[in-house]
């Protein structure tokens, strides 16, 4: 439904009908400064060729499997953008897991090529997950631009130019930080370890290696994931009492600390709205944004100070 809704919105925008309301008139005006669809079409051709070449020559992924990865990147990007728009949270890891499962089916490991299958699985998942993450980030940037009155086309061009400078800066910096496999493992990144564990599982025998309880949980989760939207569709009078399918799904794939923070923040905002609505409406969201940004900045400051003190003590 998420993918279908994205295409319906696109058809509605390009139908060319006369504006029927103030919102439609505003949307029509915004179309004049938005990025044209033809830019997407023209841009996807060289990007697809480049992605196929990188996957084939660098990671030995066949052309047809590389094409599947590119096409699926478009699909999971739509889902990630919808999730970001509805919940302000991007399920990057979950999008990568979809690609890992898909490649485990399309490219099952042979007895003599487990390492190759592991590499294919991780690289295909990385391509899709990064496309989804970048799309959602761009969507957030465009939303900020809308609020500030920026021109979306110029934002898009600035982002496009920034890609090349980003590659020139990030790739050498990565190899300076992580010159060897041992250096990478010393960082102990939990998300990366999770991806590697899934790839090793799928390359070493697939889902049959999972415990019976885990397979039952997968089936149960699939039924819940399908059942919640169906209940919303066929029991509209009970929608106020039904959970959000997107929110429920995100709660299962993000760390517990994040979900707990969401819940605490929601309760505080609800109480604030009940006790003093006149101040809650204009200040609740800015206050929450300030707390989130402040926490991130303090963490970055602590990391830089710890690094600096560590270098000084080493000398």
XYZ file of C-alpha atoms in Angstrom:
315
model
C 0.000 0.000 0.000
C 2.884 2.368 0.750
C 4.359 1.886 -2.736
C 0.963 2.190 -4.406
C 0.183 5.407 -2.550
C 3.436 6.972 -3.766
C 2.547 6.246 -7.399
C -1.028 7.488 -6.936
C 0.304 10.792 -5.594
C 2.569 11.094 -8.627
C -0.308 10.411 -11.048
C -2.477 12.921 -9.215
C 0.189 15.593 -9.539
C 0.736 15.015 -13.259
C -2.944 14.691 -14.207
C -3.108 18.349 -15.249
C -6.567 19.007 -13.829
C -7.574 22.481 -12.727
C -6.976 23.309 -9.068
C -10.090 22.542 -7.037
C -8.999 24.054 -3.727
C -6.434 26.330 -2.128
C -4.226 23.331 -1.388
C -4.397 22.180 -5.013
C -3.552 25.691 -6.209
C -0.552 25.798 -3.873
C 0.582 22.397 -5.152
C 0.259 23.631 -8.743
C 2.496 26.597 -7.957
C 5.040 24.376 -6.257
C 5.213 22.195 -9.379
C 6.867 25.104 -11.149
C 9.908 24.955 -8.865
C 9.989 21.223 -8.086
C 12.370 18.765 -9.713
C 10.870 17.518 -13.037
C 10.184 13.802 -13.397
C 12.283 13.718 -16.570
C 15.360 14.501 -14.450
C 14.744 11.248 -12.594
C 14.398 9.320 -15.873
C 17.481 10.857 -17.504
C 19.522 10.534 -14.333
C 18.673 6.894 -13.683
C 20.215 5.764 -16.992
C 23.867 6.726 -16.301
C 23.480 5.968 -12.582
C 22.204 2.449 -13.327
C 25.066 1.799 -15.755
C 27.598 3.036 -13.202
C 26.072 0.932 -10.396
C 26.097 -2.183 -12.570
C 29.755 -1.568 -13.469
C 30.816 -1.071 -9.837
C 28.943 -4.173 -8.658
C 30.310 -6.287 -11.526
C 33.978 -5.248 -11.493
C 34.437 -4.536 -7.763
C 32.278 -7.252 -6.200
C 31.744 -9.741 -9.062
C 27.948 -9.488 -8.924
C 26.358 -10.607 -12.184
C 24.688 -8.002 -14.388
C 21.161 -9.332 -13.869
C 21.543 -9.524 -10.089
C 23.010 -6.019 -10.086
C 19.998 -4.822 -12.062
C 17.700 -6.436 -9.485
C 19.568 -4.542 -6.760
C 19.098 -1.224 -8.604
C 15.377 -1.824 -9.224
C 14.784 -2.905 -5.641
C 16.700 0.176 -4.454
C 13.985 2.280 -6.080
C 11.242 0.274 -4.348
C 12.782 0.321 -0.867
C 13.550 4.040 -1.278
C 9.826 4.682 -1.714
C 9.083 2.742 1.467
C 11.847 4.537 3.391
C 10.618 7.960 2.233
C 7.055 7.116 3.245
C 8.236 5.921 6.647
C 10.304 9.077 7.156
C 7.367 11.253 6.151
C 4.947 9.506 8.512
C 7.207 8.774 11.502
C 10.374 10.858 10.990
C 12.345 7.608 11.297
C 14.110 5.828 8.425
C 14.239 2.002 8.673
C 17.562 1.732 6.836
C 18.537 -1.570 8.415
C 15.193 -3.179 7.626
C 15.479 -2.144 3.966
C 18.881 -3.818 3.808
C 17.484 -7.003 5.348
C 14.875 -7.178 2.571
C 17.682 -7.183 0.001
C 19.665 -9.752 1.975
C 16.693 -12.130 2.017
C 15.980 -11.495 -1.670
C 19.562 -12.218 -2.724
C 19.616 -15.347 -0.567
C 16.770 -16.635 -2.752
C 18.044 -15.355 -6.120
C 21.697 -16.263 -5.517
C 21.811 -19.285 -3.177
C 25.312 -20.170 -1.924
C 27.201 -23.039 -3.463
C 29.311 -25.319 -1.290
C 32.544 -23.880 -2.708
C 31.565 -20.204 -2.857
C 30.244 -19.260 0.580
C 32.524 -16.219 0.763
C 31.392 -14.981 -2.666
C 27.744 -15.385 -1.700
C 28.414 -13.539 1.565
C 29.990 -10.643 -0.346
C 27.123 -10.512 -2.854
C 24.582 -10.502 -0.054
C 26.225 -7.652 1.844
C 26.983 -5.476 -1.195
C 23.461 -5.791 -2.631
C 21.958 -4.960 0.755
C 24.337 -2.027 1.117
C 23.339 -0.597 -2.266
C 19.621 -0.722 -1.461
C 19.938 0.477 2.133
C 22.133 3.444 1.221
C 19.810 4.446 -1.607
C 16.867 4.317 0.824
C 18.752 6.273 3.493
C 19.925 8.957 1.054
C 16.427 9.337 -0.410
C 14.892 9.827 3.019
C 17.622 12.301 4.003
C 16.994 14.296 0.833
C 13.276 14.284 1.613
C 13.981 15.740 5.062
C 16.206 18.418 3.517
C 13.495 19.320 1.004
C 10.931 19.617 3.803
C 13.193 22.043 5.657
C 13.605 23.955 2.416
C 9.845 24.161 1.927
C 9.432 25.593 5.423
C 12.153 28.188 4.795
C 10.970 29.072 1.289
C 13.926 27.561 -0.582
C 13.735 26.529 -4.232
C 13.561 22.691 -4.447
C 15.315 22.574 -7.818
C 18.235 24.544 -6.481
C 18.334 22.320 -3.407
C 18.446 19.281 -5.671
C 21.280 20.746 -7.764
C 23.233 21.626 -4.610
C 22.799 18.058 -3.312
C 23.866 16.667 -6.691
C 27.049 18.763 -6.730
C 27.717 17.803 -3.128
C 27.773 14.101 -4.047
C 31.028 14.470 -5.987
C 32.752 16.484 -3.256
C 31.477 13.953 -0.727
C 33.028 11.055 -2.617
C 36.353 12.872 -2.925
C 36.378 13.573 0.832
C 34.767 10.473 2.351
C 36.438 7.627 0.439
C 40.047 8.631 1.244
C 39.034 9.440 4.833
C 37.490 5.978 5.171
C 40.665 4.234 4.042
C 42.717 6.389 6.409
C 40.455 5.433 9.329
C 40.019 1.782 8.344
C 43.090 0.588 6.410
C 42.691 -3.092 7.358
C 40.058 -5.613 8.405
C 41.518 -5.636 11.913
C 41.062 -1.855 12.188
C 37.416 -2.189 11.190
C 36.748 -4.931 13.736
C 38.329 -2.774 16.456
C 35.458 -0.289 16.090
C 32.914 -3.053 16.901
C 29.946 -1.387 15.108
C 26.755 -3.159 16.301
C 24.685 -2.465 13.151
C 27.461 -3.769 10.897
C 27.837 -6.901 13.026
C 24.102 -7.513 12.675
C 24.308 -7.282 8.880
C 27.283 -9.630 8.835
C 25.476 -12.119 11.093
C 22.448 -12.169 8.775
C 24.678 -12.608 5.707
C 26.625 -15.444 7.343
C 23.389 -17.148 8.328
C 21.940 -16.937 4.812
C 25.224 -17.935 3.168
C 25.701 -20.876 5.507
C 22.368 -22.631 5.025
C 19.591 -20.093 5.072
C 16.608 -19.831 7.381
C 16.768 -23.543 8.219
C 19.536 -22.720 10.700
C 17.236 -20.510 12.760
C 15.736 -21.950 15.963
C 12.167 -23.170 15.707
C 10.961 -20.377 17.996
C 12.541 -17.739 15.728
C 10.780 -19.148 12.664
C 7.475 -19.101 14.527
C 8.135 -15.464 15.459
C 8.751 -14.624 11.784
C 5.441 -16.194 10.760
C 3.603 -14.462 13.602
C 5.162 -11.110 12.679
C 4.156 -11.585 9.041
C 0.521 -12.210 10.009
C 0.508 -9.131 12.262
C 2.104 -7.026 9.526
C -0.610 -8.043 7.054
C -3.454 -8.071 9.575
C -3.082 -4.540 10.978
C -3.580 -2.755 7.607
C -6.512 -5.064 6.812
C -8.186 -4.196 10.121
C -7.670 -0.496 9.364
C -9.246 -1.048 5.953
C -12.283 -3.112 6.881
C -12.993 -1.858 10.432
C -12.770 1.942 10.060
C -14.837 2.617 13.192
C -12.113 1.007 15.319
C -9.169 2.844 13.729
C -8.673 5.029 16.794
C -7.961 1.889 18.841
C -5.733 0.128 16.304
C -1.933 0.610 16.292
C -0.107 2.227 13.401
C 1.351 -0.463 11.148
C 4.421 1.678 10.403
C 4.925 2.579 14.062
C 4.448 -1.012 15.233
C 6.938 -2.273 12.661
C 9.531 0.337 13.601
C 9.200 -0.584 17.269
C 10.426 -4.104 16.475
C 13.484 -3.098 14.448
C 14.882 -0.181 16.455
C 16.754 -0.412 19.774
C 14.587 -0.530 22.883
C 16.115 2.707 24.214
C 14.832 4.590 21.155
C 11.329 3.139 21.411
C 11.261 3.936 25.134
C 12.338 7.524 24.419
C 9.553 7.860 21.842
C 6.994 6.614 24.364
C 8.202 8.913 27.165
C 8.206 11.902 24.830
C 4.711 11.091 23.584
C 3.346 10.868 27.150
C 5.004 14.173 28.125
C 3.610 15.908 25.019
C 0.137 14.452 25.668
C 0.149 15.616 29.294
C 1.428 19.041 28.275
C -1.365 19.337 25.708
C -3.962 18.360 28.314
C -2.676 20.696 31.027
C -1.736 23.785 29.001
C -2.751 23.579 25.347
C -1.960 27.224 24.564
C 1.771 26.704 25.207
C 1.981 23.068 24.107
C 0.904 23.708 20.497
C 3.629 26.265 19.641
C 6.435 24.970 21.875
C 6.165 21.155 22.206
C 7.768 20.276 18.866
C 10.559 22.928 19.047
C 11.366 21.806 22.604
C 11.555 18.164 21.518
C 13.732 19.077 18.525
C 16.027 21.067 20.768
C 16.447 18.157 23.175
C 17.271 15.748 20.335
C 19.711 18.136 18.646
C 21.282 19.073 21.967
C 21.862 15.439 22.899
C 23.520 14.770 19.522
C 25.760 17.831 19.805
C 26.823 16.945 23.352
C 27.623 13.374 22.290
C 29.739 14.691 19.416
C 31.517 17.090 21.783
C 32.224 14.307 24.287
C 33.584 12.076 21.499
C 35.897 14.824 20.227
C 37.115 15.653 23.738
C 37.719 11.966 24.514
C 39.663 11.576 21.265
C 41.736 14.682 21.964
C 42.517 13.617 25.543
C 43.429 10.145 24.313
C 45.889 11.577 21.765
C 47.436 13.850 24.411
C 47.853 11.001 26.882
C 49.412 8.816 24.178
C 52.109 11.442 23.634
